[in-house]
Short mmCIF file of C-alpha atoms in Angstrom, two decimals:
data_model
loop_
_atom_site.label_atom_id
_atom_site.label_comp_id
_atom_site.label_asym_id
_atom_site.label_seq_id
_atom_site.Cartn_x
_atom_site.Cartn_y
_atom_site.Cartn_z
CA MET A 1 124.84 122.29 86.23
CA THR A 2 124.90 123.32 82.79
CA SER A 3 124.66 126.93 81.72
CA THR A 4 125.57 126.86 78.13
CA SER A 5 122.42 125.29 76.96
CA MET A 6 120.11 127.25 79.26
CA PRO A 7 118.30 129.88 76.94
CA ALA A 8 117.82 133.32 78.39
CA PRO A 9 113.81 133.36 77.87
CA THR A 10 113.26 130.65 80.53
CA THR A 11 114.23 133.04 83.34
CA GLY A 12 111.66 135.47 82.40
CA THR A 13 108.92 132.75 82.86
CA GLN A 14 110.00 131.30 86.01
CA ALA A 15 107.02 132.56 87.91
CA ALA A 16 104.46 131.21 85.43
CA SER A 17 102.86 128.13 86.71
CA ALA A 18 103.89 125.14 84.63
CA SER A 19 100.34 124.14 83.93
CA GLU A 20 99.53 127.45 82.48
CA ALA A 21 99.73 127.45 78.62
CA PRO A 22 101.63 130.09 76.90
CA ALA A 23 99.69 133.06 75.51
CA ASP A 24 102.45 133.66 72.77
CA GLU A 25 103.10 130.55 70.61
CA GLY A 26 106.42 132.19 69.49
CA LEU A 27 107.72 131.79 73.06
CA ARG A 28 109.78 128.60 72.02
CA ALA A 29 111.24 128.13 75.40
CA GLY A 30 108.03 129.01 77.20
CA PRO A 31 106.50 127.40 80.14
CA LEU A 32 105.62 124.20 78.13
CA VAL A 33 108.56 122.70 79.86
CA THR A 34 108.80 122.89 83.42
CA PRO A 35 111.65 125.22 84.01
CA PRO A 36 114.35 124.15 86.35
CA PRO A 37 114.31 126.04 89.61
CA ALA A 38 116.24 129.23 89.64
CA THR A 39 118.23 128.55 92.70
CA ALA A 40 119.61 125.02 91.91
CA THR A 41 120.10 123.23 94.91
CA GLY A 42 123.09 120.91 95.47
CA GLN A 43 120.70 118.01 95.32
CA PRO A 44 120.78 116.16 92.02
CA MET A 45 117.53 115.43 90.03
CA ILE A 46 118.45 111.73 89.79
CA ALA A 47 120.84 110.08 92.02
CA ILE A 48 121.71 106.48 91.19
CA ASP A 49 123.59 104.89 94.13
CA ARG A 50 125.32 101.45 93.77
CA VAL A 51 122.37 99.83 92.00
CA SER A 52 122.60 96.16 91.12
CA LYS A 53 120.05 93.96 89.65
CA TRP A 54 119.77 90.34 88.84
CA TYR A 55 117.55 88.33 86.60
CA GLY A 56 117.48 85.09 88.45
CA GLU A 57 121.19 84.04 88.60
CA PHE A 58 122.11 86.61 85.83
CA ARG A 59 123.43 89.91 87.07
CA VAL A 60 122.31 92.69 84.72
CA LEU A 61 123.49 95.57 86.62
CA THR A 62 126.66 95.84 88.76
CA ASP A 63 126.96 98.54 91.40
CA CYS A 64 126.01 101.32 89.08
CA SER A 65 126.33 104.95 90.45
CA THR A 66 125.84 108.21 88.79
CA SER A 67 123.78 111.36 89.02
CA VAL A 68 121.92 113.78 86.77
CA ALA A 69 121.92 117.31 87.91
CA ARG A 70 118.94 119.71 87.34
CA GLY A 71 119.01 120.78 83.73
CA GLU A 72 121.60 118.35 82.73
CA VAL A 73 121.44 116.15 79.71
CA VAL A 74 123.10 112.75 80.17
CA VAL A 75 123.56 110.20 77.30
CA VAL A 76 123.83 106.76 78.25
CA CYS A 77 125.36 104.47 75.44
CA GLY A 78 126.97 101.08 75.13
CA PRO A 79 126.70 97.85 73.18
CA SER A 80 123.19 96.03 73.20
CA GLY A 81 122.89 94.00 76.39
CA SER A 82 125.05 96.27 78.40
CA GLY A 83 121.98 97.12 80.71
CA LYS A 84 121.53 100.77 79.59
CA SER A 85 117.84 100.31 79.10
CA THR A 86 117.45 98.40 82.24
CA LEU A 87 119.30 101.14 84.19
CA ILE A 88 117.03 103.80 82.80
CA LYS A 89 113.93 101.66 83.68
CA CYS A 90 114.95 101.45 87.03
CA VAL A 91 114.80 105.16 87.72
CA ASN A 92 111.04 105.20 87.45
CA ALA A 93 110.76 101.67 89.04
CA LEU A 94 109.53 100.04 85.71
CA GLU A 95 112.07 97.38 86.60
CA PRO A 96 112.76 96.44 90.10
CA PHE A 97 116.23 96.26 91.50
CA GLN A 98 117.67 94.28 94.21
CA GLU A 99 120.38 96.35 95.65
CA GLY A 100 121.31 100.10 96.06
CA GLN A 101 119.06 103.13 95.73
CA ILE A 102 117.75 105.60 93.31
CA THR A 103 116.41 108.96 94.40
CA VAL A 104 114.48 111.11 91.97
CA ASP A 105 113.87 114.90 93.03
CA GLY A 106 114.29 113.88 96.54
CA THR A 107 111.98 110.84 96.56
CA ARG A 108 113.44 107.37 97.11
CA VAL A 109 112.32 104.94 94.40
CA LYS A 110 113.03 101.81 96.43
CA GLU A 111 111.36 102.35 99.59
CA ARG A 112 108.15 101.08 101.29
CA GLY A 113 105.50 103.99 101.30
CA THR A 114 106.81 105.64 98.05
CA ASN A 115 103.87 106.26 95.96
CA LEU A 116 105.17 104.92 92.60
CA PRO A 117 102.35 106.04 90.58
CA LYS A 118 102.64 109.48 91.84
CA LEU A 119 106.51 109.47 91.20
CA ARG A 120 106.13 108.10 87.83
CA ALA A 121 103.63 110.67 86.97
CA ARG A 122 106.44 113.32 87.27
CA VAL A 123 109.00 111.36 85.18
CA GLY A 124 108.31 111.56 81.58
CA MET A 125 109.39 108.52 79.68
CA VAL A 126 109.71 107.90 75.80
CA PHE A 127 109.91 104.33 74.56
CA GLN A 128 111.93 102.70 71.47
CA HIS A 129 108.46 101.60 70.06
CA PHE A 130 106.51 104.74 70.96
CA GLU A 131 103.78 102.85 72.79
CA LEU A 132 101.07 105.34 72.04
CA PHE A 133 97.53 103.67 72.90
CA PRO A 134 96.33 102.47 69.61
CA HIS A 135 92.67 102.72 70.40
CA LEU A 136 92.71 106.41 71.28
CA SER A 137 92.87 109.35 68.98
CA ILE A 138 96.06 111.62 69.22
CA THR A 139 94.08 113.94 71.36
CA ASP A 140 92.96 111.38 73.81
CA ASN A 141 96.55 109.89 73.95
CA LEU A 142 97.71 113.34 74.96
CA THR A 143 94.95 114.00 77.58
CA ILE A 144 94.13 110.61 79.26
CA ALA A 145 96.86 110.61 81.73
CA GLN A 146 96.44 114.38 82.53
CA ARG A 147 92.79 113.54 83.32
CA LYS A 148 93.09 110.33 85.07
CA VAL A 149 96.25 110.63 86.90
CA LEU A 150 96.64 114.41 87.63
CA GLY A 151 92.82 115.10 87.65
CA ARG A 152 93.04 117.97 85.39
CA PRO A 153 89.62 119.23 83.90
CA GLY A 154 89.09 117.96 80.23
CA ALA A 155 89.29 121.49 78.66
CA GLU A 156 92.52 122.18 80.43
CA ALA A 157 94.23 118.91 79.60
CA ARG A 158 93.08 119.32 76.05
CA LYS A 159 94.55 122.76 75.74
CA ARG A 160 97.73 121.71 77.16
CA GLY A 161 97.91 118.54 74.95
CA LEU A 162 97.08 120.45 71.67
CA ASP A 163 99.61 123.15 72.51
CA LEU A 164 102.24 120.47 72.89
CA LEU A 165 100.97 118.89 69.77
CA ASP A 166 101.48 122.03 68.01
CA ARG A 167 104.87 122.42 69.43
CA VAL A 168 106.08 119.26 67.95
CA GLY A 169 104.61 120.28 64.71
CA LEU A 170 101.62 117.92 64.36
CA SER A 171 98.50 119.94 65.28
CA ALA A 172 96.92 118.84 61.90
CA HIS A 173 96.72 115.15 63.25
CA ALA A 174 94.87 115.73 66.52
CA GLN A 175 92.06 113.70 65.36
CA LYS A 176 93.91 110.96 63.89
CA TYR A 177 94.82 107.67 65.47
CA PRO A 178 98.37 106.27 66.01
CA GLY A 179 98.01 103.86 63.32
CA GLN A 180 97.57 106.63 60.76
CA LEU A 181 100.94 108.27 61.63
CA SER A 182 104.46 107.59 60.75
CA GLY A 183 106.80 106.24 63.11
CA GLY A 184 108.43 109.64 63.52
CA GLN A 185 105.33 111.27 64.09
CA GLN A 186 104.10 108.84 66.70
CA GLN A 187 107.32 109.33 68.41
CA ARG A 188 106.90 112.92 68.42
CA VAL A 189 103.29 112.51 69.81
CA ALA A 190 104.76 110.16 72.49
CA ILE A 191 107.24 112.96 73.54
CA ALA A 192 104.41 115.49 73.86
CA ARG A 193 102.45 112.94 75.79
CA ALA A 194 105.19 112.73 78.25
CA LEU A 195 105.54 116.49 78.44
CA ALA A 196 101.84 117.01 78.97
CA MET A 197 102.35 115.75 82.53
CA ASN A 198 104.73 118.58 83.42
CA PRO A 199 107.59 116.10 84.22
CA VAL A 200 110.62 117.39 86.23
CA VAL A 201 112.88 114.83 84.20
CA MET A 202 112.57 113.05 80.81
CA LEU A 203 113.91 109.65 80.25
CA PHE A 204 114.42 108.39 76.73
CA ASP A 205 114.93 104.71 75.90
CA GLU A 206 116.34 104.47 72.37
CA PRO A 207 113.88 107.01 71.00
CA THR A 208 115.16 106.56 67.37
CA SER A 209 116.08 102.94 67.23
CA ALA A 210 112.80 101.71 65.66
CA LEU A 211 112.65 104.55 63.10
CA ASP A 212 113.30 104.58 59.49
CA PRO A 213 116.41 106.59 58.84
CA GLU A 214 114.71 109.54 57.27
CA MET A 215 112.46 110.00 60.55
CA VAL A 216 115.38 110.00 63.00
CA GLY A 217 115.93 113.71 62.39
CA GLU A 218 112.58 115.12 63.23
CA VAL A 219 112.66 113.23 66.51
CA LEU A 220 116.02 114.29 67.48
CA ASP A 221 115.16 117.94 66.53
CA VAL A 222 112.49 117.67 69.15
CA MET A 223 114.83 116.46 71.75
CA VAL A 224 117.37 119.05 71.04
CA GLU A 225 114.99 121.74 71.55
CA LEU A 226 113.74 120.17 74.80
CA ALA A 227 117.40 119.99 75.90
CA ARG A 228 117.95 123.62 74.95
CA ASP A 229 114.72 124.54 76.95
CA GLY A 230 116.57 123.26 80.20
CA MET A 231 114.88 120.01 80.58
CA THR A 232 116.69 117.40 82.62
CA MET A 233 117.13 114.27 80.54
CA MET A 234 118.61 110.90 80.69
CA VAL A 235 118.75 109.54 77.03
CA VAL A 236 119.99 105.99 76.15
CA THR A 237 120.75 106.38 72.55
CA HIS A 238 123.41 105.49 69.78
CA GLU A 239 122.98 108.85 68.17
CA MET A 240 126.47 110.25 68.83
CA GLY A 241 125.62 113.41 66.82
CA PHE A 242 122.72 114.20 69.35
CA ALA A 243 125.27 113.39 72.17
CA ARG A 244 127.83 115.80 70.52
CA LYS A 245 125.21 118.58 70.22
CA VAL A 246 123.42 118.77 73.40
CA ALA A 247 124.82 116.25 75.97
CA ASP A 248 126.42 117.56 78.97
CA ARG A 249 127.77 114.17 80.12
CA VAL A 250 128.13 110.72 78.44
CA ILE A 251 127.96 107.42 80.38
CA PHE A 252 129.24 104.43 78.75
CA MET A 253 128.03 101.03 79.95
CA ASP A 254 129.30 97.46 79.16
CA ARG A 255 128.17 94.31 80.89
CA GLY A 256 126.04 96.09 83.54
CA GLU A 257 128.71 98.28 84.54
CA ILE A 258 129.25 101.98 84.08
CA VAL A 259 132.59 101.94 82.49
CA GLU A 260 132.92 105.51 81.82
CA ASP A 261 131.07 108.71 83.19
CA ALA A 262 132.62 111.58 81.62
CA THR A 263 131.85 115.28 80.45
CA LYS A 264 131.02 115.23 76.71
CA ASP A 265 134.34 116.72 75.57
CA ALA A 266 136.37 114.25 77.62
CA PHE A 267 134.36 111.40 76.39
CA PHE A 268 134.74 112.14 72.58
CA GLY A 269 138.09 113.69 73.01
CA GLN A 270 139.82 110.62 74.74
CA PRO A 271 137.65 107.96 76.27
CA ARG A 272 139.81 106.33 79.05
CA SER A 273 138.69 102.73 78.68
CA GLU A 274 139.55 100.56 75.81
CA ARG A 275 136.07 99.20 75.72
CA ALA A 276 134.69 102.60 75.20
CA GLN A 277 137.33 103.41 72.63
CA GLN A 278 136.39 100.23 70.66
CA PHE A 279 132.84 101.03 71.04
CA LEU A 280 133.24 104.60 69.78
CA SER A 281 135.43 103.48 66.73
CA LYS A 282 132.65 100.97 65.66
CA ILE A 283 129.76 103.30 65.77
CA LEU A 284 131.46 106.48 64.63
CA ALA A 285 132.98 104.48 61.53
CA HIS A 286 129.85 104.64 59.48
CA MET B 1 60.80 54.82 55.39
CA ASN B 2 57.25 54.86 56.64
CA TYR B 3 56.80 58.30 57.59
CA THR B 4 53.77 60.72 57.17
CA TRP B 5 55.04 64.25 56.67
CA ASN B 6 52.73 66.93 58.02
CA TRP B 7 54.26 70.35 57.96
CA GLY B 8 50.79 71.74 59.02
CA ILE B 9 51.51 70.33 62.44
CA PHE B 10 52.93 73.53 63.83
CA LEU B 11 49.39 75.21 63.65
CA GLU B 12 47.69 72.47 65.43
CA PRO B 13 46.98 72.94 69.09
CA SER B 14 49.49 71.63 71.42
CA PRO B 15 48.56 69.12 74.16
CA GLU B 16 49.32 71.79 76.66
CA GLY B 17 45.85 73.33 76.12
CA VAL B 18 47.10 76.75 75.21
CA GLY B 19 48.56 77.67 71.89
CA THR B 20 49.85 75.86 68.87
CA TYR B 21 52.97 73.66 68.61
CA ALA B 22 54.62 76.72 66.94
CA ASP B 23 53.85 78.67 70.11
CA MET B 24 55.51 75.92 72.14
CA LEU B 25 58.72 76.03 70.15
CA LEU B 26 58.72 79.78 70.39
CA SER B 27 58.33 79.77 74.07
CA GLY B 28 61.29 77.47 74.06
CA LEU B 29 63.18 79.78 71.99
CA GLY B 30 62.50 82.55 74.58
CA TRP B 31 63.94 80.53 77.32
CA THR B 32 66.78 79.59 75.30
CA VAL B 33 67.56 83.45 74.49
CA ALA B 34 66.84 84.46 78.26
CA THR B 35 69.22 81.81 79.44
CA ALA B 36 71.88 82.56 77.02
CA LEU B 37 72.00 86.21 77.76
CA SER B 38 71.78 86.03 81.40
CA SER B 39 74.64 83.51 81.64
CA TRP B 40 76.75 85.56 79.31
CA VAL B 41 76.59 88.50 81.62
CA ILE B 42 78.04 86.35 84.37
CA ALA B 43 80.45 84.63 81.96
CA PHE B 44 81.89 87.95 80.35
CA THR B 45 82.21 89.80 83.94
CA LEU B 46 83.72 86.91 85.74
CA GLY B 47 85.68 85.63 82.79
CA SER B 48 87.24 89.07 82.41
CA VAL B 49 88.14 89.21 86.04
CA ILE B 50 89.68 85.72 86.01
CA GLY B 51 91.49 86.25 82.85
CA VAL B 52 93.16 89.67 84.24
CA LEU B 53 94.06 87.64 87.39
CA ARG B 54 96.08 85.47 85.27
CA THR B 55 98.03 88.35 83.94
CA LEU B 56 98.91 90.08 87.05
CA PRO B 57 102.45 89.84 88.47
CA SER B 58 101.05 88.54 91.92
CA LYS B 59 101.64 84.85 92.34
CA ALA B 60 98.49 84.39 94.49
CA ALA B 61 96.18 86.18 91.90
CA ASN B 62 97.55 83.68 89.18
CA ALA B 63 96.97 80.59 91.34
CA VAL B 64 93.42 81.56 91.93
CA GLY B 65 92.82 82.32 88.29
CA THR B 66 94.43 79.03 87.10
CA ALA B 67 92.60 77.00 89.60
CA TYR B 68 89.31 78.39 88.61
CA VAL B 69 89.96 77.89 84.84
CA GLU B 70 91.17 74.37 85.30
CA LEU B 71 88.17 73.36 87.60
CA PHE B 72 85.63 74.64 85.43
CA ARG B 73 86.75 73.87 81.90
CA ASN B 74 87.83 70.23 82.82
CA VAL B 75 84.57 69.08 84.13
CA PRO B 76 81.91 68.22 81.44
CA LEU B 77 79.21 70.75 81.35
CA LEU B 78 76.50 67.96 81.75
CA VAL B 79 78.18 66.99 85.21
CA GLN B 80 78.48 70.51 86.27
CA MET B 81 74.69 71.02 85.42
CA PHE B 82 73.88 67.94 87.59
CA LEU B 83 76.29 69.25 90.14
CA TRP B 84 74.64 72.57 90.48
CA TYR B 85 70.94 71.04 90.24
CA PHE B 86 71.03 68.04 92.25
CA VAL B 87 74.09 68.07 94.46
CA LEU B 88 74.39 71.63 95.55
CA PRO B 89 71.02 71.82 97.37
CA GLU B 90 71.85 68.83 99.26
CA VAL B 91 75.08 69.93 100.76
CA LEU B 92 73.75 73.61 101.59
CA PRO B 93 72.39 73.81 105.10
CA VAL B 94 68.87 72.15 105.21
CA GLY B 95 66.77 75.32 105.37
CA LEU B 96 68.61 76.99 102.47
CA GLY B 97 68.77 73.71 100.33
CA THR B 98 64.94 73.27 100.56
CA ALA B 99 64.42 76.88 99.64
CA VAL B 100 66.61 76.69 96.64
CA LYS B 101 64.81 73.36 95.57
CA GLN B 102 61.39 75.06 96.05
CA MET B 103 62.46 78.07 94.03
CA PRO B 104 60.10 78.84 91.08
CA ASP B 105 61.98 78.46 87.88
CA ALA B 106 64.92 76.79 89.50
CA PRO B 107 66.19 75.06 86.40
CA PHE B 108 66.38 78.58 84.89
CA TYR B 109 68.50 79.99 87.48
CA THR B 110 70.66 76.98 87.81
CA ALA B 111 71.36 76.84 84.28
CA VAL B 112 72.14 80.59 84.19
CA LEU B 113 74.72 79.91 87.08
CA CYS B 114 76.02 76.75 85.51
CA LEU B 115 76.53 78.11 81.99
CA GLY B 116 77.97 81.41 83.36
CA PHE B 117 80.45 79.80 85.50
CA PHE B 118 81.55 77.42 82.86
CA THR B 119 81.72 79.72 79.96
CA ALA B 120 83.68 82.31 82.33
CA SER B 121 86.55 79.73 82.38
CA ARG B 122 86.70 80.04 78.48
CA VAL B 123 86.05 83.73 78.35
CA ALA B 124 89.05 83.98 80.86
CA GLU B 125 91.38 82.27 78.70
CA GLN B 126 90.56 84.37 75.75
CA VAL B 127 90.98 87.72 77.86
CA ARG B 128 94.40 86.48 79.10
CA ALA B 129 95.42 85.63 75.38
CA GLY B 130 94.22 89.00 74.37
CA ILE B 131 96.28 90.90 77.02
CA GLN B 132 99.36 88.82 76.62
CA SER B 133 99.13 89.33 72.80
CA LEU B 134 99.64 93.13 73.32
CA PRO B 135 103.29 94.59 73.20
CA ARG B 136 104.88 94.56 76.65
CA GLY B 137 105.58 98.29 76.21
CA GLN B 138 101.87 99.10 76.45
CA ARG B 139 101.69 98.10 80.09
CA MET B 140 105.07 99.84 80.68
CA ALA B 141 103.73 102.96 79.02
CA GLY B 142 100.54 103.02 81.04
CA THR B 143 102.61 102.52 84.25
CA ALA B 144 105.18 105.12 83.30
CA LEU B 145 102.42 107.76 82.80
CA GLY B 146 101.51 107.23 86.52
CA PHE B 147 98.52 104.95 86.01
CA THR B 148 97.80 102.37 88.74
CA THR B 149 97.53 98.69 87.76
CA ALA B 150 93.81 98.94 87.74
CA GLN B 151 94.00 102.25 85.46
CA THR B 152 96.33 100.46 83.19
CA TYR B 153 93.95 97.63 82.75
CA ARG B 154 90.90 99.81 82.44
CA HIS B 155 92.32 102.38 80.02
CA VAL B 156 95.15 100.76 78.19
CA LEU B 157 95.21 96.87 78.27
CA LEU B 158 91.46 95.68 78.21
CA PRO B 159 90.29 98.09 75.46
CA ASN B 160 92.88 96.58 73.10
CA ALA B 161 92.58 93.20 74.37
CA TYR B 162 88.72 93.12 73.82
CA ARG B 163 89.20 94.41 70.32
CA ILE B 164 91.71 91.46 69.49
CA ILE B 165 89.49 88.77 71.03
CA LEU B 166 86.26 89.82 69.55
CA PRO B 167 85.92 87.21 66.83
CA PRO B 168 86.72 84.25 69.24
CA LEU B 169 84.46 85.85 71.81
CA THR B 170 81.63 85.84 69.44
CA SER B 171 82.35 82.06 68.87
CA GLU B 172 82.11 81.73 72.67
CA PHE B 173 78.76 83.61 72.73
CA LEU B 174 77.42 81.17 70.17
CA ASN B 175 78.72 78.18 72.10
CA ASN B 176 77.03 79.48 75.17
CA LEU B 177 73.70 79.84 73.36
CA LYS B 178 73.84 76.31 72.08
CA ASN B 179 75.04 74.89 75.41
CA THR B 180 71.79 76.05 76.93
CA SER B 181 70.29 72.88 75.36
CA VAL B 182 72.24 70.94 78.04
CA ALA B 183 69.85 72.50 80.46
CA LEU B 184 66.91 70.21 79.24
CA THR B 185 68.44 67.65 81.49
CA ILE B 186 67.54 69.54 84.57
CA GLY B 187 64.17 70.39 83.11
CA LEU B 188 64.43 73.85 81.58
CA LEU B 189 61.94 74.18 78.96
CA GLU B 190 64.25 75.50 76.33
CA LEU B 191 63.99 75.19 72.56
CA THR B 192 65.57 71.58 72.25
CA ALA B 193 63.35 70.31 75.24
CA ARG B 194 60.41 71.77 73.46
CA ALA B 195 61.27 70.11 70.24
CA ARG B 196 61.58 66.91 72.03
CA SER B 197 58.13 67.17 73.70
CA MET B 198 56.65 68.14 70.28
CA GLN B 199 58.25 64.87 68.99
CA GLU B 200 56.78 62.84 71.73
CA PHE B 201 53.26 64.26 71.51
CA SER B 202 52.95 64.41 67.85
CA PHE B 203 55.36 61.79 66.53
CA GLN B 204 56.48 64.53 63.93
CA VAL B 205 60.13 64.16 64.69
CA PHE B 206 61.52 65.51 61.49
CA GLU B 207 59.33 68.56 61.52
CA ALA B 208 60.13 69.35 65.23
CA PHE B 209 63.84 69.17 65.00
CA THR B 210 63.82 70.88 61.44
CA ALA B 211 62.06 73.70 63.14
CA ALA B 212 64.43 73.67 66.06
CA THR B 213 67.54 73.61 63.80
CA ILE B 214 66.11 76.45 61.65
CA LEU B 215 65.59 78.52 64.90
CA TYR B 216 68.87 77.91 66.19
CA VAL B 217 70.56 78.97 63.09
CA LEU B 218 68.43 82.05 62.71
CA ILE B 219 69.20 83.26 66.16
CA ASN B 220 72.90 82.51 65.59
CA LEU B 221 72.96 84.53 62.42
CA VAL B 222 71.42 87.57 64.29
CA VAL B 223 74.28 87.17 66.84
CA ILE B 224 76.78 87.04 64.05
CA LEU B 225 75.22 90.12 62.30
CA GLY B 226 75.54 91.94 65.71
CA ALA B 227 79.07 90.98 66.26
CA THR B 228 80.05 92.06 62.86
CA LEU B 229 78.44 95.49 63.35
CA LEU B 230 80.10 95.81 66.71
CA GLU B 231 83.39 94.82 65.20
CA ARG B 232 82.99 97.56 62.53
CA PHE B 233 81.81 100.11 65.28
CA VAL B 234 84.93 99.56 67.54
CA ALA B 235 87.44 99.13 64.73
CA VAL B 236 90.36 101.75 65.18
CA PRO B 237 91.21 103.68 62.17
CA GLY B 238 94.64 102.94 60.88
CA GLY B 239 94.71 99.44 62.02
CA ARG B 240 94.01 97.99 65.42
#
């Protein structure tokens, strides 16, 4: 459990229901993000236990085990094809896996009787290519799942959506359509869309890889702020600057295996495996 | 060519005793439009369902969808028309078969069913193509937000797929409209059938089929105009 990145104001708003919008917009770390419970139980938010996955004969994940504590920010990195995106998609069962188990906030992902839509509604996910719904306005993108999945009344969903849009700095674009926004703006809307569901954890699948370089910063800024608000995050990314700034732990994957699972300082200080060292030297060289 | 033109023929009384030849053609046009619209309702709804079945992960759903499409698009429309009209009542239980045969406007209902089922197989393929042309991440995004499969289709995939396939769907609608003429073989008094009877009664073959041609073109132009307006109406700002 991290304590350094937990800002003081969150504790003051613990009691506030997460669906309540803040009265004061200056409350940067306000209840727009579901705060982690004050008494952190020993149970991790995500527990990945010996997960293996095959595409036919090809084994994409081999015996992956790790866990993400409440409020922790874990960065997953590794060369392309190493299985990091697949692993993160297993967490909310977008990808099925054959062996092992993943538990999210006490709910087993791979079990008969698990209501997967309900589980997924509590796990926010941000994709490489944003995946906003192109036929819906930004406002509708932010509210549709709140209304159809959570059953929130239209006005409440709208208020929450627009509050979050404001928080990512895009209130002026509420009436626009995704095709009218830049990549960076679309990704910020996508983050707001995921947050609107009051997720207990956020998954990011290479959120900046499809962006023009000058737009990477604006998206990372939102993510950094989110991490500082105490959101539990699992982030697949090559942005080592982001990892250095907010990650608690770094996982390095190669060929479907978790090769390293270390605290940030240990990872950047002296990665143990040769493969991780090579990887770091390549991506930090430029 | 020894042909006597008579463009005034349309205003002459038809041998039916009521109205002119023009009235006869217009009544044919009425049946054509009625058949086209009714069969389109079946074609569009059933075609959408079958098309969706073919994009589901379930193997059984896929098999059902594929079987439907291959059955209905690989048998000639004319043969299907005969099967529905002449064969189906015979294989039904006797009482039901007789009731079907004695139904008033039986050719109309048969033509609607036949065209609806036939065109559905073609609409299904377009719906499938439309859904499959969407980025894979769209389905994932819907799923990740907690939508059920049905909700993902309803709120994410289909609204985008329909927008993409609107132009070929317009062509399909036009095909369906023109295919109604095949129903003259089972006795539906639609536009082509009426032009033929006008030719037989009056011997003015050129006038009769010129008029039919013009009427078909006009009605299709109306459809195209409607489709263009619809496309403009559903167009999404900033691209698709």
